[in-house]
């Protein structure tokens, strides 16, 4: 200080201050960089590419504003990692030009040899993947080879596995499946070794299982392909959230493999959940959502539901035409599926034009010999369709066989050409009449039905939705049983259930409740066709709704009814069997919807000697369900289980608001007069009583729920009937009729805990098996 002039000293202080400010600024930029990278990585892991790209851009900006400046800043890891990840996000968002500009600029500016070989290889692989996404397979293969050669030296690691797998995917896409399989197996071996050495988690294996599975599927090794995809699905179930995009990817591929194995029935629940997940993550304009629709369409087509498949594919193609560049190779498989579906629906000319477009796109994207089998298949379809069109347009063909009639009559043909029911192998044929959507126990009974079908105890041959608005109930039934693995079970629209034409009762909401072309408009005609398909004296009718439709069947086709029906199971109630010479329906809700129909059904069954089995409300009171079981079901993440849990709360609150009303109030919707506030408290709460004036939600006070219809479903199975129910008998005209639950004291339940264990196990297994959580793949 003594030897320095004041001016120099002041200047030194400014320099020190500038250095401190710079250091502070750099620290701040470093913190921002780390923050944006963390958020970006989290978004990328959940496949939120829009959010991820935004944060990687911010990370790059923070890096540029820090100390990472100069000619070589692009080579620094902190600059390159967000650059690579940003390009991947842009690729997934179909912003190909932006992604290519970022990557090619780096490659152009990179020093030779690169400062960081590992990162340079990643850039090459990322650019190769971008070219592959645009069907530029030769350019992609060249870059992948360079990347593999750069990381091939030294001990095999995940970086090498990723590069090899990337190259294999390009080989697969271009049609060289044997080489693709060879490289994918090498990548899998490297990843397996890394897991054994604990240098990564076993979730890393799911990538190789998926890629190898897709390759094997292309080679028509569908059983092994399913095994690989199911291994990936199991790992992703274990380590990722159910709603993760990679879970939906594995669901898609499992569904596709099952479809190829002739098990589209099992694939549809997975495909439906994949569509729901991808819709939530990506929205309805993204190719990932379109791919899920395409898989769902294939599954629908495999079970004979061509019109549902057509609707899915038309949505899929509409998305692809916008998301991809014109004549993109990725559209070809969807066009081929669409052509196949159009042929099935009878639209032959449109099917031919679709295949012709697929051929044109193939010729624009592939060299001679690439994907040759696919091209030959399209050409064969065009020739075959041309011949078929000529035949149908020939003057010698009867008018009734014209192409216009094919589509209109297809549903009728399917209705009357049902394969005969095999009682020995498939179980007892059952027709279910349901007012699904009024409360959750109808839908829960259908969940049980799916479990009983897998056990070959019951074979549902028709589901009839009754009670106004019956069309909406049919939509809910269709979506529910599809997602439970029963997409091949026909659903029909029944009557209004005794409710006036001007009255429409409530139907609860569900995302899977949607209109379907494969719902039979005449439920009664469906019943007749179903009965005609079964052996004599073999079918059960399970009535968990108004008896109006059953009465119609008996009146119109008594001879068919008598010949085919062996038993009628009713969720309702009868006047004490000890009173009078015959059974008479009581005031239970299902009876009360159309009491004249109920009386007719009971009277006629006793006259013609068809046994009835009646389960009353007392039985349900004898084995209540704790609300906690709904929580366990919801934990499976199945869409039906989640919705049932949500709707249950709403339904209980709605019921509370109805029982508070005066008995003459039409808003009670035919609820019996006995169902008042006191009844509600006794039925749903362990103790205590609520005032009529209680307007808040009562759900938190509920201790027990009464599952009427699921018990009726179990009662339809002789083994469960004998094990869990005690019944009173009524013999009329030499035929024994059974009644379960005749009073509050005599509930007809032998052991409530054993029965609860039985049905809770069936519920949970139904949800888990439909999602292939418990499927043995060996």
PDB file of C-alpha atoms in Angstrom, residues 285-454:
ATOM      1  CA  UNK A 285     -52.052 -35.961 -31.743  1.00  0.00           C
ATOM      2  CA  UNK A 286     -48.789 -37.789 -31.005  1.00  0.00           C
ATOM      3  CA  UNK A 287     -47.513 -40.825 -32.978  1.00  0.00           C
ATOM      4  CA  UNK A 288     -47.112 -42.766 -29.711  1.00  0.00           C
ATOM      5  CA  UNK A 289     -50.865 -42.497 -29.136  1.00  0.00           C
ATOM      6  CA  UNK A 290     -51.476 -43.481 -32.754  1.00  0.00           C
ATOM      7  CA  UNK A 291     -49.301 -46.581 -32.306  1.00  0.00           C
ATOM      8  CA  UNK A 292     -51.338 -47.646 -29.293  1.00  0.00           C
ATOM      9  CA  UNK A 293     -54.540 -47.258 -31.331  1.00  0.00           C
ATOM     10  CA  UNK A 294     -53.020 -49.395 -34.078  1.00  0.00           C
ATOM     11  CA  UNK A 295     -52.236 -52.223 -31.631  1.00  0.00           C
ATOM     12  CA  UNK A 296     -55.738 -52.013 -30.174  1.00  0.00           C
ATOM     13  CA  UNK A 297     -57.163 -52.214 -33.695  1.00  0.00           C
ATOM     14  CA  UNK A 298     -55.180 -55.389 -34.401  1.00  0.00           C
ATOM     15  CA  UNK A 299     -56.495 -56.969 -31.232  1.00  0.00           C
ATOM     16  CA  UNK A 300     -60.094 -56.035 -32.050  1.00  0.00           C
ATOM     17  CA  UNK A 301     -59.680 -57.429 -35.545  1.00  0.00           C
ATOM     18  CA  UNK A 302     -58.344 -60.705 -34.157  1.00  0.00           C
ATOM     19  CA  UNK A 303     -61.540 -61.269 -32.153  1.00  0.00           C
ATOM     20  CA  UNK A 304     -63.814 -60.437 -35.066  1.00  0.00           C
ATOM     21  CA  UNK A 305     -64.671 -56.855 -34.130  1.00  0.00           C
ATOM     22  CA  UNK A 306     -63.742 -55.319 -37.462  1.00  0.00           C
ATOM     23  CA  UNK A 307     -65.818 -52.162 -37.076  1.00  0.00           C
ATOM     24  CA  UNK A 308     -64.132 -51.256 -33.771  1.00  0.00           C
ATOM     25  CA  UNK A 309     -60.778 -51.954 -35.435  1.00  0.00           C
ATOM     26  CA  UNK A 310     -61.733 -49.703 -38.357  1.00  0.00           C
ATOM     27  CA  UNK A 311     -62.560 -46.785 -36.057  1.00  0.00           C
ATOM     28  CA  UNK A 312     -59.246 -47.120 -34.197  1.00  0.00           C
ATOM     29  CA  UNK A 313     -57.208 -47.258 -37.397  1.00  0.00           C
ATOM     30  CA  UNK A 314     -58.926 -44.260 -38.929  1.00  0.00           C
ATOM     31  CA  UNK A 315     -57.994 -42.215 -35.850  1.00  0.00           C
ATOM     32  CA  UNK A 316     -54.461 -43.631 -36.005  1.00  0.00           C
ATOM     33  CA  UNK A 317     -53.952 -42.739 -39.666  1.00  0.00           C
ATOM     34  CA  UNK A 318     -55.386 -39.275 -39.171  1.00  0.00           C
ATOM     35  CA  UNK A 319     -52.704 -38.623 -36.544  1.00  0.00           C
ATOM     36  CA  UNK A 320     -49.892 -40.137 -38.628  1.00  0.00           C
ATOM     37  CA  UNK A 321     -50.726 -38.097 -41.711  1.00  0.00           C
ATOM     38  CA  UNK A 322     -50.089 -34.926 -39.691  1.00  0.00           C
ATOM     39  CA  UNK A 323     -47.259 -36.066 -37.399  1.00  0.00           C
ATOM     40  CA  UNK A 324     -45.078 -37.716 -40.054  1.00  0.00           C
ATOM     41  CA  UNK A 325     -43.781 -36.313 -43.287  1.00  0.00           C
ATOM     42  CA  UNK A 326     -45.786 -37.338 -46.330  1.00  0.00           C
ATOM     43  CA  UNK A 327     -45.226 -40.942 -47.456  1.00  0.00           C
ATOM     44  CA  UNK A 328     -43.299 -41.854 -44.289  1.00  0.00           C
ATOM     45  CA  UNK A 329     -42.420 -45.558 -44.029  1.00  0.00           C
ATOM     46  CA  UNK A 330     -43.951 -45.816 -40.542  1.00  0.00           C
ATOM     47  CA  UNK A 331     -47.393 -45.428 -42.110  1.00  0.00           C
ATOM     48  CA  UNK A 332     -47.095 -48.661 -44.132  1.00  0.00           C
ATOM     49  CA  UNK A 333     -47.969 -51.172 -41.344  1.00  0.00           C
ATOM     50  CA  UNK A 334     -51.000 -49.091 -40.387  1.00  0.00           C
ATOM     51  CA  UNK A 335     -52.164 -48.961 -44.012  1.00  0.00           C
ATOM     52  CA  UNK A 336     -51.814 -52.733 -44.293  1.00  0.00           C
ATOM     53  CA  UNK A 337     -53.844 -53.252 -41.135  1.00  0.00           C
ATOM     54  CA  UNK A 338     -56.449 -50.789 -42.396  1.00  0.00           C
ATOM     55  CA  UNK A 339     -56.719 -52.588 -45.723  1.00  0.00           C
ATOM     56  CA  UNK A 340     -57.232 -55.902 -43.940  1.00  0.00           C
ATOM     57  CA  UNK A 341     -59.948 -54.406 -41.739  1.00  0.00           C
ATOM     58  CA  UNK A 342     -61.720 -52.769 -44.685  1.00  0.00           C
ATOM     59  CA  UNK A 343     -61.794 -56.129 -46.435  1.00  0.00           C
ATOM     60  CA  UNK A 344     -63.425 -57.648 -43.341  1.00  0.00           C
ATOM     61  CA  UNK A 345     -66.094 -54.947 -43.261  1.00  0.00           C
ATOM     62  CA  UNK A 346     -66.865 -55.463 -46.952  1.00  0.00           C
ATOM     63  CA  UNK A 347     -65.379 -52.199 -48.275  1.00  0.00           C
ATOM     64  CA  UNK A 348     -63.278 -53.949 -50.917  1.00  0.00           C
ATOM     65  CA  UNK A 349     -62.582 -51.047 -53.277  1.00  0.00           C
ATOM     66  CA  UNK A 350     -61.297 -48.838 -50.507  1.00  0.00           C
ATOM     67  CA  UNK A 351     -59.216 -51.727 -49.171  1.00  0.00           C
ATOM     68  CA  UNK A 352     -57.568 -52.132 -52.589  1.00  0.00           C
ATOM     69  CA  UNK A 353     -56.708 -48.419 -52.804  1.00  0.00           C
ATOM     70  CA  UNK A 354     -55.209 -48.522 -49.316  1.00  0.00           C
ATOM     71  CA  UNK A 355     -52.918 -51.420 -50.233  1.00  0.00           C
ATOM     72  CA  UNK A 356     -51.931 -49.626 -53.450  1.00  0.00           C
ATOM     73  CA  UNK A 357     -50.884 -46.596 -51.430  1.00  0.00           C
ATOM     74  CA  UNK A 358     -48.846 -48.829 -49.111  1.00  0.00           C
ATOM     75  CA  UNK A 359     -46.992 -50.185 -52.151  1.00  0.00           C
ATOM     76  CA  UNK A 360     -46.258 -46.672 -53.430  1.00  0.00           C
ATOM     77  CA  UNK A 361     -44.872 -45.551 -50.055  1.00  0.00           C
ATOM     78  CA  UNK A 362     -42.735 -48.693 -49.806  1.00  0.00           C
ATOM     79  CA  UNK A 363     -41.155 -48.006 -53.187  1.00  0.00           C
ATOM     80  CA  UNK A 364     -40.285 -44.461 -52.105  1.00  0.00           C
ATOM     81  CA  UNK A 365     -38.543 -45.576 -48.896  1.00  0.00           C
ATOM     82  CA  UNK A 366     -36.867 -48.940 -49.508  1.00  0.00           C
ATOM     83  CA  UNK A 367     -34.311 -50.305 -51.899  1.00  0.00           C
ATOM     84  CA  UNK A 368     -34.888 -53.437 -53.951  1.00  0.00           C
ATOM     85  CA  UNK A 369     -34.995 -56.410 -51.577  1.00  0.00           C
ATOM     86  CA  UNK A 370     -35.565 -54.425 -48.363  1.00  0.00           C
ATOM     87  CA  UNK A 371     -38.748 -55.509 -46.546  1.00  0.00           C
ATOM     88  CA  UNK A 372     -39.486 -57.633 -49.621  1.00  0.00           C
ATOM     89  CA  UNK A 373     -41.991 -59.943 -47.919  1.00  0.00           C
ATOM     90  CA  UNK A 374     -44.112 -56.990 -46.858  1.00  0.00           C
ATOM     91  CA  UNK A 375     -44.154 -55.626 -50.399  1.00  0.00           C
ATOM     92  CA  UNK A 376     -45.157 -59.007 -51.834  1.00  0.00           C
ATOM     93  CA  UNK A 377     -47.972 -59.316 -49.311  1.00  0.00           C
ATOM     94  CA  UNK A 378     -49.381 -55.936 -50.385  1.00  0.00           C
ATOM     95  CA  UNK A 379     -49.210 -56.876 -54.067  1.00  0.00           C
ATOM     96  CA  UNK A 380     -50.927 -60.191 -53.413  1.00  0.00           C
ATOM     97  CA  UNK A 381     -53.714 -58.394 -51.518  1.00  0.00           C
ATOM     98  CA  UNK A 382     -54.247 -55.954 -54.401  1.00  0.00           C
ATOM     99  CA  UNK A 383     -54.549 -58.835 -56.902  1.00  0.00           C
ATOM    100  CA  UNK A 384     -56.868 -60.811 -54.642  1.00  0.00           C
ATOM    101  CA  UNK A 385     -59.117 -57.824 -54.011  1.00  0.00           C
ATOM    102  CA  UNK A 386     -59.264 -57.010 -57.707  1.00  0.00           C
ATOM    103  CA  UNK A 387     -60.513 -60.544 -58.430  1.00  0.00           C
ATOM    104  CA  UNK A 388     -63.068 -60.352 -55.623  1.00  0.00           C
ATOM    105  CA  UNK A 389     -64.392 -56.993 -56.837  1.00  0.00           C
ATOM    106  CA  UNK A 390     -64.804 -58.362 -60.376  1.00  0.00           C
ATOM    107  CA  UNK A 391     -66.758 -61.324 -59.031  1.00  0.00           C
ATOM    108  CA  UNK A 392     -69.091 -59.140 -56.996  1.00  0.00           C
ATOM    109  CA  UNK A 393     -69.646 -56.717 -59.880  1.00  0.00           C
ATOM    110  CA  UNK A 394     -70.500 -59.561 -62.247  1.00  0.00           C
ATOM    111  CA  UNK A 395     -74.130 -59.521 -63.474  1.00  0.00           C
ATOM    112  CA  UNK A 396     -74.438 -63.187 -62.450  1.00  0.00           C
ATOM    113  CA  UNK A 397     -73.957 -62.372 -58.756  1.00  0.00           C
ATOM    114  CA  UNK A 398     -77.286 -62.131 -56.857  1.00  0.00           C
ATOM    115  CA  UNK A 399     -78.225 -58.629 -55.732  1.00  0.00           C
ATOM    116  CA  UNK A 400     -78.124 -59.688 -52.091  1.00  0.00           C
ATOM    117  CA  UNK A 401     -74.410 -60.466 -52.401  1.00  0.00           C
ATOM    118  CA  UNK A 402     -73.380 -56.991 -53.540  1.00  0.00           C
ATOM    119  CA  UNK A 403     -70.594 -55.106 -51.785  1.00  0.00           C
ATOM    120  CA  UNK A 404     -73.011 -52.605 -50.306  1.00  0.00           C
ATOM    121  CA  UNK A 405     -74.876 -55.397 -48.543  1.00  0.00           C
ATOM    122  CA  UNK A 406     -71.733 -56.980 -47.083  1.00  0.00           C
ATOM    123  CA  UNK A 407     -71.122 -54.219 -44.544  1.00  0.00           C
ATOM    124  CA  UNK A 408     -74.786 -53.832 -43.565  1.00  0.00           C
ATOM    125  CA  UNK A 409     -75.325 -57.552 -42.990  1.00  0.00           C
ATOM    126  CA  UNK A 410     -72.043 -58.366 -41.241  1.00  0.00           C
ATOM    127  CA  UNK A 411     -73.367 -57.911 -37.726  1.00  0.00           C
ATOM    128  CA  UNK A 412     -76.376 -60.112 -38.511  1.00  0.00           C
ATOM    129  CA  UNK A 413     -74.125 -62.823 -39.912  1.00  0.00           C
ATOM    130  CA  UNK A 414     -71.958 -62.740 -36.782  1.00  0.00           C
ATOM    131  CA  UNK A 415     -75.076 -62.917 -34.615  1.00  0.00           C
ATOM    132  CA  UNK A 416     -76.449 -66.050 -36.256  1.00  0.00           C
ATOM    133  CA  UNK A 417     -73.168 -67.880 -36.884  1.00  0.00           C
ATOM    134  CA  UNK A 418     -72.017 -68.248 -33.304  1.00  0.00           C
ATOM    135  CA  UNK A 419     -70.003 -71.371 -32.554  1.00  0.00           C
ATOM    136  CA  UNK A 420     -71.905 -73.852 -30.358  1.00  0.00           C
ATOM    137  CA  UNK A 421     -71.079 -73.480 -26.663  1.00  0.00           C
ATOM    138  CA  UNK A 422     -68.875 -76.246 -25.264  1.00  0.00           C
ATOM    139  CA  UNK A 423     -70.148 -76.808 -21.724  1.00  0.00           C
ATOM    140  CA  UNK A 424     -67.455 -79.339 -20.822  1.00  0.00           C
ATOM    141  CA  UNK A 425     -64.458 -77.162 -21.666  1.00  0.00           C
ATOM    142  CA  UNK A 426     -65.817 -73.623 -21.295  1.00  0.00           C
ATOM    143  CA  UNK A 427     -68.180 -73.908 -18.330  1.00  0.00           C
ATOM    144  CA  UNK A 428     -71.877 -73.260 -17.909  1.00  0.00           C
ATOM    145  CA  UNK A 429     -73.296 -70.888 -20.566  1.00  0.00           C
ATOM    146  CA  UNK A 430     -74.712 -67.815 -18.848  1.00  0.00           C
ATOM    147  CA  UNK A 431     -76.659 -64.775 -20.065  1.00  0.00           C
ATOM    148  CA  UNK A 432     -76.430 -61.775 -17.747  1.00  0.00           C
ATOM    149  CA  UNK A 433     -79.134 -59.085 -17.538  1.00  0.00           C
ATOM    150  CA  UNK A 434     -77.628 -56.033 -15.840  1.00  0.00           C
ATOM    151  CA  UNK A 435     -78.444 -52.407 -15.068  1.00  0.00           C
ATOM    152  CA  UNK A 436     -74.730 -51.572 -14.884  1.00  0.00           C
ATOM    153  CA  UNK A 437     -74.007 -47.932 -14.088  1.00  0.00           C
ATOM    154  CA  UNK A 438     -76.690 -47.581 -11.429  1.00  0.00           C
ATOM    155  CA  UNK A 439     -74.322 -48.718  -8.686  1.00  0.00           C
ATOM    156  CA  UNK A 440     -70.942 -50.425  -8.708  1.00  0.00           C
ATOM    157  CA  UNK A 441     -71.983 -53.923  -7.682  1.00  0.00           C
ATOM    158  CA  UNK A 442     -73.199 -54.713 -11.218  1.00  0.00           C
ATOM    159  CA  UNK A 443     -69.771 -53.912 -12.612  1.00  0.00           C
ATOM    160  CA  UNK A 444     -68.103 -55.809  -9.785  1.00  0.00           C
ATOM    161  CA  UNK A 445     -70.193 -58.838 -10.691  1.00  0.00           C
ATOM    162  CA  UNK A 446     -68.812 -58.624 -14.238  1.00  0.00           C
ATOM    163  CA  UNK A 447     -65.300 -58.466 -12.773  1.00  0.00           C
ATOM    164  CA  UNK A 448     -66.081 -61.712 -10.944  1.00  0.00           C
ATOM    165  CA  UNK A 449     -67.477 -63.129 -14.166  1.00  0.00           C
ATOM    166  CA  UNK A 450     -64.113 -62.573 -15.872  1.00  0.00           C
ATOM    167  CA  UNK A 451     -62.365 -64.509 -13.091  1.00  0.00           C
ATOM    168  CA  UNK A 452     -64.908 -67.343 -13.243  1.00  0.00           C
ATOM    169  CA  UNK A 453     -64.538 -67.488 -17.005  1.00  0.00           C
ATOM    170  CA  UNK A 454     -60.769 -67.923 -16.691  1.00  0.00           C
TER     171      UNK A 454
END
